[in-house]
Amino acid sequence: MKVPNLPALDSPLAHYATVTGALFPSMPSHLDEHQGALGDCYFISSLGAIADSNPNAIRNMFIDNGD
């Protein structure tokens, strides 16, 4: 079995897991925005604006590594 080249985890609370499903089941939009307690509203709202004007710009930020 090939061992993936993954960054080391510095916290015992973090872990890697296999997931299923699509990252983008539909085109990204501002309706996908969800701000948690991190205080990153400036970033989330910027991504929402980009998603509404050019959703493929959001999709192109991610690369499928086939794993």
PDB file of N, CA and C in Angstrom:
ATOM      1  N   MET A   1       0.838  -1.183   0.000  1.00  0.00           N
ATOM      2  CA  MET A   1       0.000   0.000   0.000  1.00  0.00           C
ATOM      3  C   MET A   1       0.883   1.246   0.000  1.00  0.00           C
ATOM      4  N   LYS A   2       0.565   2.188  -0.865  1.00  0.00           N
ATOM      5  CA  LYS A   2       1.325   3.425  -0.955  1.00  0.00           C
ATOM      6  C   LYS A   2       0.951   4.349   0.206  1.00  0.00           C
ATOM      7  N   VAL A   3       1.944   4.874   0.901  1.00  0.00           N
ATOM      8  CA  VAL A   3       1.701   5.810   2.002  1.00  0.00           C
ATOM      9  C   VAL A   3       1.570   7.207   1.409  1.00  0.00           C
ATOM     10  N   PRO A   4       0.444   7.884   1.671  1.00  0.00           N
ATOM     11  CA  PRO A   4       0.251   9.214   1.098  1.00  0.00           C
ATOM     12  C   PRO A   4       1.219  10.238   1.699  1.00  0.00           C
ATOM     13  N   ASN A   5       1.536  11.242   0.923  1.00  0.00           N
ATOM     14  CA  ASN A   5       2.410  12.311   1.360  1.00  0.00           C
ATOM     15  C   ASN A   5       1.546  13.401   2.002  1.00  0.00           C
ATOM     16  N   LEU A   6       1.261  13.236   3.294  1.00  0.00           N
ATOM     17  CA  LEU A   6       0.390  14.163   4.007  1.00  0.00           C
ATOM     18  C   LEU A   6       1.178  14.928   5.065  1.00  0.00           C
ATOM     19  N   PRO A   7       0.820  16.174   5.309  1.00  0.00           N
ATOM     20  CA  PRO A   7       1.494  16.935   6.366  1.00  0.00           C
ATOM     21  C   PRO A   7       1.279  16.294   7.736  1.00  0.00           C
ATOM     22  N   ALA A   8       2.244  16.463   8.618  1.00  0.00           N
ATOM     23  CA  ALA A   8       2.119  15.948   9.980  1.00  0.00           C
ATOM     24  C   ALA A   8       1.040  16.729  10.730  1.00  0.00           C
ATOM     25  N   LEU A   9       0.346  16.053  11.608  1.00  0.00           N
ATOM     26  CA  LEU A   9      -0.680  16.696  12.427  1.00  0.00           C
ATOM     27  C   LEU A   9      -0.083  17.022  13.792  1.00  0.00           C
ATOM     28  N   ASP A  10      -0.240  18.263  14.209  1.00  0.00           N
ATOM     29  CA  ASP A  10       0.359  18.715  15.466  1.00  0.00           C
ATOM     30  C   ASP A  10      -0.567  18.589  16.668  1.00  0.00           C
ATOM     31  N   SER A  11      -1.777  18.123  16.449  1.00  0.00           N
ATOM     32  CA  SER A  11      -2.744  18.041  17.540  1.00  0.00           C
ATOM     33  C   SER A  11      -3.315  16.629  17.622  1.00  0.00           C
ATOM     34  N   PRO A  12      -3.483  16.110  18.825  1.00  0.00           N
ATOM     35  CA  PRO A  12      -4.119  14.791  18.950  1.00  0.00           C
ATOM     36  C   PRO A  12      -5.606  14.841  18.598  1.00  0.00           C
ATOM     37  N   LEU A  13      -6.171  16.044  18.477  1.00  0.00           N
ATOM     38  CA  LEU A  13      -7.585  16.182  18.120  1.00  0.00           C
ATOM     39  C   LEU A  13      -7.811  16.120  16.609  1.00  0.00           C
ATOM     40  N   ALA A  14      -6.750  16.315  15.843  1.00  0.00           N
ATOM     41  CA  ALA A  14      -6.864  16.290  14.389  1.00  0.00           C
ATOM     42  C   ALA A  14      -6.554  14.891  13.867  1.00  0.00           C
ATOM     43  N   HIS A  15      -7.199  14.536  12.760  1.00  0.00           N
ATOM     44  CA  HIS A  15      -6.943  13.235  12.152  1.00  0.00           C
ATOM     45  C   HIS A  15      -7.322  13.274  10.674  1.00  0.00           C
ATOM     46  N   TYR A  16      -6.779  12.357   9.917  1.00  0.00           N
ATOM     47  CA  TYR A  16      -7.146  12.186   8.519  1.00  0.00           C
ATOM     48  C   TYR A  16      -8.223  11.122   8.439  1.00  0.00           C
ATOM     49  N   ALA A  17      -9.151  11.304   7.505  1.00  0.00           N
ATOM     50  CA  ALA A  17     -10.218  10.329   7.313  1.00  0.00           C
ATOM     51  C   ALA A  17     -10.604  10.287   5.841  1.00  0.00           C
ATOM     52  N   THR A  18     -11.058   9.144   5.391  1.00  0.00           N
ATOM     53  CA  THR A  18     -11.555   9.006   4.033  1.00  0.00           C
ATOM     54  C   THR A  18     -12.991   9.519   3.998  1.00  0.00           C
ATOM     55  N   VAL A  19     -13.303  10.291   2.990  1.00  0.00           N
ATOM     56  CA  VAL A  19     -14.656  10.836   2.846  1.00  0.00           C
ATOM     57  C   VAL A  19     -15.205  10.439   1.486  1.00  0.00           C
ATOM     58  N   THR A  20     -16.498  10.544   1.343  1.00  0.00           N
ATOM     59  CA  THR A  20     -17.153  10.273   0.070  1.00  0.00           C
ATOM     60  C   THR A  20     -18.001  11.481  -0.304  1.00  0.00           C
ATOM     61  N   GLY A  21     -18.448  11.496  -1.522  1.00  0.00           N
ATOM     62  CA  GLY A  21     -19.291  12.587  -1.992  1.00  0.00           C
ATOM     63  C   GLY A  21     -18.495  13.580  -2.810  1.00  0.00           C
ATOM     64  N   ALA A  22     -19.196  14.580  -3.288  1.00  0.00           N
ATOM     65  CA  ALA A  22     -18.594  15.595  -4.134  1.00  0.00           C
ATOM     66  C   ALA A  22     -18.305  16.848  -3.313  1.00  0.00           C
ATOM     67  N   LEU A  23     -17.176  17.471  -3.585  1.00  0.00           N
ATOM     68  CA  LEU A  23     -16.859  18.732  -2.927  1.00  0.00           C
ATOM     69  C   LEU A  23     -17.839  19.811  -3.352  1.00  0.00           C
ATOM     70  N   PHE A  24     -18.189  19.825  -4.630  1.00  0.00           N
ATOM     71  CA  PHE A  24     -19.146  20.789  -5.160  1.00  0.00           C
ATOM     72  C   PHE A  24     -20.278  20.037  -5.851  1.00  0.00           C
ATOM     73  N   PRO A  25     -21.331  19.650  -5.118  1.00  0.00           N
ATOM     74  CA  PRO A  25     -22.445  18.963  -5.772  1.00  0.00           C
ATOM     75  C   PRO A  25     -23.212  19.892  -6.713  1.00  0.00           C
ATOM     76  N   SER A  26     -23.065  21.198  -6.516  1.00  0.00           N
ATOM     77  CA  SER A  26     -23.649  22.200  -7.408  1.00  0.00           C
ATOM     78  C   SER A  26     -22.651  23.356  -7.508  1.00  0.00           C
ATOM     79  N   MET A  27     -22.953  24.319  -8.334  1.00  0.00           N
ATOM     80  CA  MET A  27     -22.043  25.450  -8.476  1.00  0.00           C
ATOM     81  C   MET A  27     -21.990  26.243  -7.160  1.00  0.00           C
ATOM     82  N   PRO A  28     -20.811  26.702  -6.761  1.00  0.00           N
ATOM     83  CA  PRO A  28     -20.686  27.499  -5.543  1.00  0.00           C
ATOM     84  C   PRO A  28     -21.506  28.798  -5.641  1.00  0.00           C
ATOM     85  N   SER A  29     -22.063  29.225  -4.515  1.00  0.00           N
ATOM     86  CA  SER A  29     -22.823  30.477  -4.466  1.00  0.00           C
ATOM     87  C   SER A  29     -22.710  31.068  -3.063  1.00  0.00           C
ATOM     88  N   HIS A  30     -23.165  32.308  -2.917  1.00  0.00           N
ATOM     89  CA  HIS A  30     -23.133  32.931  -1.594  1.00  0.00           C
ATOM     90  C   HIS A  30     -24.043  32.197  -0.616  1.00  0.00           C
ATOM     91  N   LEU A  31     -24.968  31.406  -1.119  1.00  0.00           N
ATOM     92  CA  LEU A  31     -25.864  30.643  -0.247  1.00  0.00           C
ATOM     93  C   LEU A  31     -25.125  29.522   0.485  1.00  0.00           C
ATOM     94  N   ASP A  32     -23.907  29.212   0.042  1.00  0.00           N
ATOM     95  CA  ASP A  32     -23.093  28.187   0.690  1.00  0.00           C
ATOM     96  C   ASP A  32     -22.309  28.736   1.876  1.00  0.00           C
ATOM     97  N   GLU A  33     -22.328  30.038   2.063  1.00  0.00           N
ATOM     98  CA  GLU A  33     -21.541  30.658   3.131  1.00  0.00           C
ATOM     99  C   GLU A  33     -22.032  30.199   4.499  1.00  0.00           C
ATOM    100  N   HIS A  34     -21.084  29.928   5.385  1.00  0.00           N
ATOM    101  CA  HIS A  34     -21.394  29.637   6.787  1.00  0.00           C
ATOM    102  C   HIS A  34     -20.215  30.102   7.625  1.00  0.00           C
ATOM    103  N   GLN A  35     -20.464  31.101   8.438  1.00  0.00           N
ATOM    104  CA  GLN A  35     -19.402  31.598   9.310  1.00  0.00           C
ATOM    105  C   GLN A  35     -19.561  30.962  10.679  1.00  0.00           C
ATOM    106  N   GLY A  36     -18.501  30.368  11.149  1.00  0.00           N
ATOM    107  CA  GLY A  36     -18.489  29.819  12.493  1.00  0.00           C
ATOM    108  C   GLY A  36     -17.968  30.854  13.478  1.00  0.00           C
ATOM    109  N   ALA A  37     -17.333  30.391  14.533  1.00  0.00           N
ATOM    110  CA  ALA A  37     -16.860  31.278  15.590  1.00  0.00           C
ATOM    111  C   ALA A  37     -15.461  31.826  15.334  1.00  0.00           C
ATOM    112  N   LEU A  38     -14.886  31.538  14.170  1.00  0.00           N
ATOM    113  CA  LEU A  38     -13.508  31.924  13.895  1.00  0.00           C
ATOM    114  C   LEU A  38     -13.329  33.425  13.700  1.00  0.00           C
ATOM    115  N   GLY A  39     -14.365  34.132  13.316  1.00  0.00           N
ATOM    116  CA  GLY A  39     -14.250  35.569  13.068  1.00  0.00           C
ATOM    117  C   GLY A  39     -13.664  35.852  11.697  1.00  0.00           C
ATOM    118  N   ASP A  40     -14.059  35.063  10.715  1.00  0.00           N
ATOM    119  CA  ASP A  40     -13.516  35.205   9.369  1.00  0.00           C
ATOM    120  C   ASP A  40     -14.567  35.713   8.381  1.00  0.00           C
ATOM    121  N   CYS A  41     -15.477  36.569   8.854  1.00  0.00           N
ATOM    122  CA  CYS A  41     -16.563  37.040   7.996  1.00  0.00           C
ATOM    123  C   CYS A  41     -16.043  37.770   6.759  1.00  0.00           C
ATOM    124  N   TYR A  42     -14.951  38.507   6.901  1.00  0.00           N
ATOM    125  CA  TYR A  42     -14.379  39.226   5.756  1.00  0.00           C
ATOM    126  C   TYR A  42     -13.971  38.251   4.649  1.00  0.00           C
ATOM    127  N   PHE A  43     -13.443  37.099   5.026  1.00  0.00           N
ATOM    128  CA  PHE A  43     -12.989  36.103   4.063  1.00  0.00           C
ATOM    129  C   PHE A  43     -14.172  35.359   3.453  1.00  0.00           C
ATOM    130  N   ILE A  44     -15.101  34.942   4.303  1.00  0.00           N
ATOM    131  CA  ILE A  44     -16.272  34.192   3.843  1.00  0.00           C
ATOM    132  C   ILE A  44     -17.117  35.046   2.895  1.00  0.00           C
ATOM    133  N   SER A  45     -17.335  36.316   3.237  1.00  0.00           N
ATOM    134  CA  SER A  45     -18.148  37.175   2.375  1.00  0.00           C
ATOM    135  C   SER A  45     -17.447  37.442   1.044  1.00  0.00           C
ATOM    136  N   SER A  46     -16.124  37.537   1.062  1.00  0.00           N
ATOM    137  CA  SER A  46     -15.369  37.714  -0.190  1.00  0.00           C
ATOM    138  C   SER A  46     -15.535  36.503  -1.092  1.00  0.00           C
ATOM    139  N   LEU A  47     -15.435  35.304  -0.513  1.00  0.00           N
ATOM    140  CA  LEU A  47     -15.633  34.093  -1.312  1.00  0.00           C
ATOM    141  C   LEU A  47     -17.052  34.017  -1.865  1.00  0.00           C
ATOM    142  N   GLY A  48     -18.032  34.454  -1.080  1.00  0.00           N
ATOM    143  CA  GLY A  48     -19.417  34.463  -1.550  1.00  0.00           C
ATOM    144  C   GLY A  48     -19.606  35.392  -2.736  1.00  0.00           C
ATOM    145  N   ALA A  49     -18.975  36.563  -2.693  1.00  0.00           N
ATOM    146  CA  ALA A  49     -19.066  37.508  -3.804  1.00  0.00           C
ATOM    147  C   ALA A  49     -18.406  36.932  -5.055  1.00  0.00           C
ATOM    148  N   ILE A  50     -17.257  36.294  -4.883  1.00  0.00           N
ATOM    149  CA  ILE A  50     -16.582  35.665  -6.026  1.00  0.00           C
ATOM    150  C   ILE A  50     -17.439  34.525  -6.578  1.00  0.00           C
ATOM    151  N   ALA A  51     -18.013  33.728  -5.692  1.00  0.00           N
ATOM    152  CA  ALA A  51     -18.836  32.594  -6.133  1.00  0.00           C
ATOM    153  C   ALA A  51     -20.025  33.058  -6.956  1.00  0.00           C
ATOM    154  N   ASP A  52     -20.617  34.186  -6.610  1.00  0.00           N
ATOM    155  CA  ASP A  52     -21.761  34.674  -7.374  1.00  0.00           C
ATOM    156  C   ASP A  52     -21.355  35.269  -8.718  1.00  0.00           C
ATOM    157  N   SER A  53     -20.177  35.859  -8.793  1.00  0.00           N
ATOM    158  CA  SER A  53     -19.772  36.468 -10.057  1.00  0.00           C
ATOM    159  C   SER A  53     -19.027  35.495 -10.965  1.00  0.00           C
ATOM    160  N   ASN A  54     -18.292  34.534 -10.385  1.00  0.00           N
ATOM    161  CA  ASN A  54     -17.511  33.575 -11.174  1.00  0.00           C
ATOM    162  C   ASN A  54     -17.332  32.283 -10.373  1.00  0.00           C
ATOM    163  N   PRO A  55     -18.359  31.435 -10.333  1.00  0.00           N
ATOM    164  CA  PRO A  55     -18.282  30.217  -9.507  1.00  0.00           C
ATOM    165  C   PRO A  55     -17.133  29.284  -9.878  1.00  0.00           C
ATOM    166  N   ASN A  56     -16.720  29.289 -11.136  1.00  0.00           N
ATOM    167  CA  ASN A  56     -15.605  28.425 -11.526  1.00  0.00           C
ATOM    168  C   ASN A  56     -14.293  28.884 -10.903  1.00  0.00           C
ATOM    169  N   ALA A  57     -14.182  30.149 -10.543  1.00  0.00           N
ATOM    170  CA  ALA A  57     -12.972  30.620  -9.863  1.00  0.00           C
ATOM    171  C   ALA A  57     -12.823  29.900  -8.526  1.00  0.00           C
ATOM    172  N   ILE A  58     -13.932  29.655  -7.833  1.00  0.00           N
ATOM    173  CA  ILE A  58     -13.904  28.916  -6.562  1.00  0.00           C
ATOM    174  C   ILE A  58     -13.561  27.453  -6.836  1.00  0.00           C
ATOM    175  N   ARG A  59     -14.204  26.853  -7.812  1.00  0.00           N
ATOM    176  CA  ARG A  59     -13.939  25.440  -8.136  1.00  0.00           C
ATOM    177  C   ARG A  59     -12.492  25.217  -8.540  1.00  0.00           C
ATOM    178  N   ASN A  60     -11.900  26.179  -9.237  1.00  0.00           N
ATOM    179  CA  ASN A  60     -10.527  26.043  -9.713  1.00  0.00           C
ATOM    180  C   ASN A  60      -9.489  26.222  -8.610  1.00  0.00           C
ATOM    181  N   MET A  61      -9.917  26.564  -7.407  1.00  0.00           N
ATOM    182  CA  MET A  61      -8.994  26.675  -6.277  1.00  0.00           C
ATOM    183  C   MET A  61      -8.602  25.309  -5.725  1.00  0.00           C
ATOM    184  N   PHE A  62      -9.267  24.260  -6.165  1.00  0.00           N
ATOM    185  CA  PHE A  62      -9.061  22.923  -5.636  1.00  0.00           C
ATOM    186  C   PHE A  62      -8.582  21.989  -6.720  1.00  0.00           C
ATOM    187  N   ILE A  63      -7.707  21.064  -6.365  1.00  0.00           N
ATOM    188  CA  ILE A  63      -7.150  20.090  -7.296  1.00  0.00           C
ATOM    189  C   ILE A  63      -7.501  18.695  -6.790  1.00  0.00           C
ATOM    190  N   ASP A  64      -8.009  17.870  -7.681  1.00  0.00           N
ATOM    191  CA  ASP A  64      -8.294  16.472  -7.341  1.00  0.00           C
ATOM    192  C   ASP A  64      -7.000  15.674  -7.503  1.00  0.00           C
ATOM    193  N   ASN A  65      -6.454  15.227  -6.401  1.00  0.00           N
ATOM    194  CA  ASN A  65      -5.228  14.436  -6.416  1.00  0.00           C
ATOM    195  C   ASN A  65      -5.490  12.961  -6.676  1.00  0.00           C
ATOM    196  N   GLY A  66      -6.730  12.585  -6.844  1.00  0.00           N
ATOM    197  CA  GLY A  66      -7.069  11.201  -7.120  1.00  0.00           C
ATOM    198  C   GLY A  66      -6.972  10.292  -5.910  1.00  0.00           C
ATOM    199  N   ASP A  67      -6.888  10.874  -4.726  1.00  0.00           N
ATOM    200  CA  ASP A  67      -6.805  10.048  -3.532  1.00  0.00           C
ATOM    201  C   ASP A  67      -7.947  10.354  -2.593  1.00  0.00           C
TER     202      ASP A  67
END
